[in-house]
Amino acid sequence: MEIWDGYWEDGSLANKDLVRGEPIPNGLYHMVCEILVRHIDGDYLLMQRDFRKPNFGGYYEATAGGSALKGEDKITCAKRELLEETGIQRFH
């Protein structure tokens, strides 16, 4: 079960947990991160989505990302998602 922190529209913590797959109450949001990877030579990383994905399987995408887990800040979320989706551990 994946649990997220709930946030109000102004970005303040709502002190309410949200569970992936369950409806999100009106007025609550959760944090997501998207990372665009640019190499030092100026090239950008493109990734091909798994063909088994129900939405846009086999298509290419330019970002790695996903939902912040409960207690994660935006930098921790970005680092974790980048590692999970690309294997990249170090960046500048």
Tab-separated table of C-alpha atoms in Angstrom:
chain	number	residue	atom	x	y	z
A	1	MET	CA	0.000	0.000	0.000
A	2	GLU	CA	1.393	3.388	-1.036
A	3	ILE	CA	0.565	6.277	1.300
A	4	TRP	CA	0.931	9.952	0.426
A	5	ASP	CA	0.741	13.143	2.456
A	6	GLY	CA	-2.336	15.202	1.676
A	7	TYR	CA	-1.863	18.892	0.905
A	8	TRP	CA	-4.196	21.873	0.675
A	9	GLU	CA	-4.312	23.919	-2.525
A	10	ASP	CA	-1.864	26.461	-1.058
A	11	GLY	CA	0.748	23.689	-0.609
A	12	SER	CA	0.433	23.410	3.151
A	13	LEU	CA	0.315	19.991	4.767
A	14	ALA	CA	-3.259	18.895	5.490
A	15	ASN	CA	-2.304	16.218	8.067
A	16	LYS	CA	-4.424	13.711	6.151
A	17	ASP	CA	-3.100	10.529	4.577
A	18	LEU	CA	-4.064	9.594	1.033
A	19	VAL	CA	-3.879	5.993	-0.210
A	20	ARG	CA	-2.977	5.172	-3.797
A	21	GLY	CA	-5.999	3.824	-5.632
A	22	GLU	CA	-8.534	5.404	-3.298
A	23	PRO	CA	-10.463	8.540	-4.295
A	24	ILE	CA	-8.801	11.806	-3.260
A	25	PRO	CA	-11.277	14.054	-1.426
A	26	ASN	CA	-12.132	17.373	-3.080
A	27	GLY	CA	-9.747	20.112	-2.031
A	28	LEU	CA	-6.860	17.757	-1.231
A	29	TYR	CA	-3.818	17.106	-3.383
A	30	HIS	CA	-0.631	15.053	-3.277
A	31	MET	CA	2.903	15.925	-4.343
A	32	VAL	CA	4.467	14.486	-7.480
A	33	CYS	CA	7.910	15.032	-8.968
A	34	GLU	CA	9.115	15.012	-12.566
A	35	ILE	CA	12.802	14.959	-13.498
A	36	LEU	CA	14.245	15.903	-16.882
A	37	VAL	CA	17.772	14.507	-17.240
A	38	ARG	CA	20.293	16.530	-19.251
A	39	HIS	CA	23.782	15.131	-19.823
A	40	ILE	CA	26.820	17.406	-19.573
A	41	ASP	CA	27.115	17.296	-23.388
A	42	GLY	CA	23.627	18.794	-23.683
A	43	ASP	CA	21.776	15.628	-24.707
A	44	TYR	CA	18.551	14.704	-22.906
A	45	LEU	CA	17.646	11.234	-21.671
A	46	LEU	CA	14.615	9.662	-23.343
A	47	MET	CA	13.092	6.478	-21.941
A	48	GLN	CA	10.794	4.007	-23.615
A	49	ARG	CA	7.777	3.024	-21.542
A	50	ASP	CA	7.194	-0.656	-20.913
A	51	PHE	CA	5.018	-2.130	-23.668
A	52	ARG	CA	2.797	-3.702	-20.974
A	53	LYS	CA	1.783	-0.296	-19.570
A	54	PRO	CA	-1.960	0.239	-20.094
A	55	ASN	CA	-1.434	3.885	-21.058
A	56	PHE	CA	0.966	4.717	-23.888
A	57	GLY	CA	2.933	1.458	-23.655
A	58	GLY	CA	6.027	1.581	-25.888
A	59	TYR	CA	5.937	5.372	-26.221
A	60	TYR	CA	8.958	7.467	-25.321
A	61	GLU	CA	8.992	9.946	-22.467
A	62	ALA	CA	11.473	12.592	-21.436
A	63	THR	CA	10.873	12.623	-17.691
A	64	ALA	CA	11.177	10.263	-14.768
A	65	GLY	CA	8.914	10.862	-11.832
A	66	GLY	CA	6.084	9.842	-9.607
A	67	SER	CA	4.290	10.489	-6.341
A	68	ALA	CA	6.049	11.565	-3.168
A	69	LEU	CA	5.636	8.997	-0.406
A	70	LYS	CA	4.405	9.996	3.040
A	71	GLY	CA	7.068	12.071	4.774
A	72	GLU	CA	9.155	12.728	1.647
A	73	ASP	CA	10.181	16.213	0.606
A	74	LYS	CA	10.468	17.129	-3.077
A	75	ILE	CA	14.226	16.480	-3.340
A	76	THR	CA	13.998	13.059	-1.659
A	77	CYS	CA	11.101	12.156	-3.966
A	78	ALA	CA	13.031	13.255	-7.057
A	79	LYS	CA	16.157	11.289	-6.088
A	80	ARG	CA	14.170	8.132	-5.303
A	81	GLU	CA	12.116	8.276	-8.499
A	82	LEU	CA	15.198	8.968	-10.633
A	83	LEU	CA	16.941	5.929	-9.132
A	84	GLU	CA	13.866	3.694	-9.461
A	85	GLU	CA	13.155	4.615	-13.066
A	86	THR	CA	16.648	5.065	-14.516
A	87	GLY	CA	19.205	3.620	-12.094
A	88	ILE	CA	20.924	7.031	-11.939
A	89	GLN	CA	22.341	7.610	-8.448
A	90	ARG	CA	24.580	10.640	-8.900
A	91	PHE	CA	23.802	13.964	-10.478
A	92	HIS	CA	24.895	17.592	-10.332
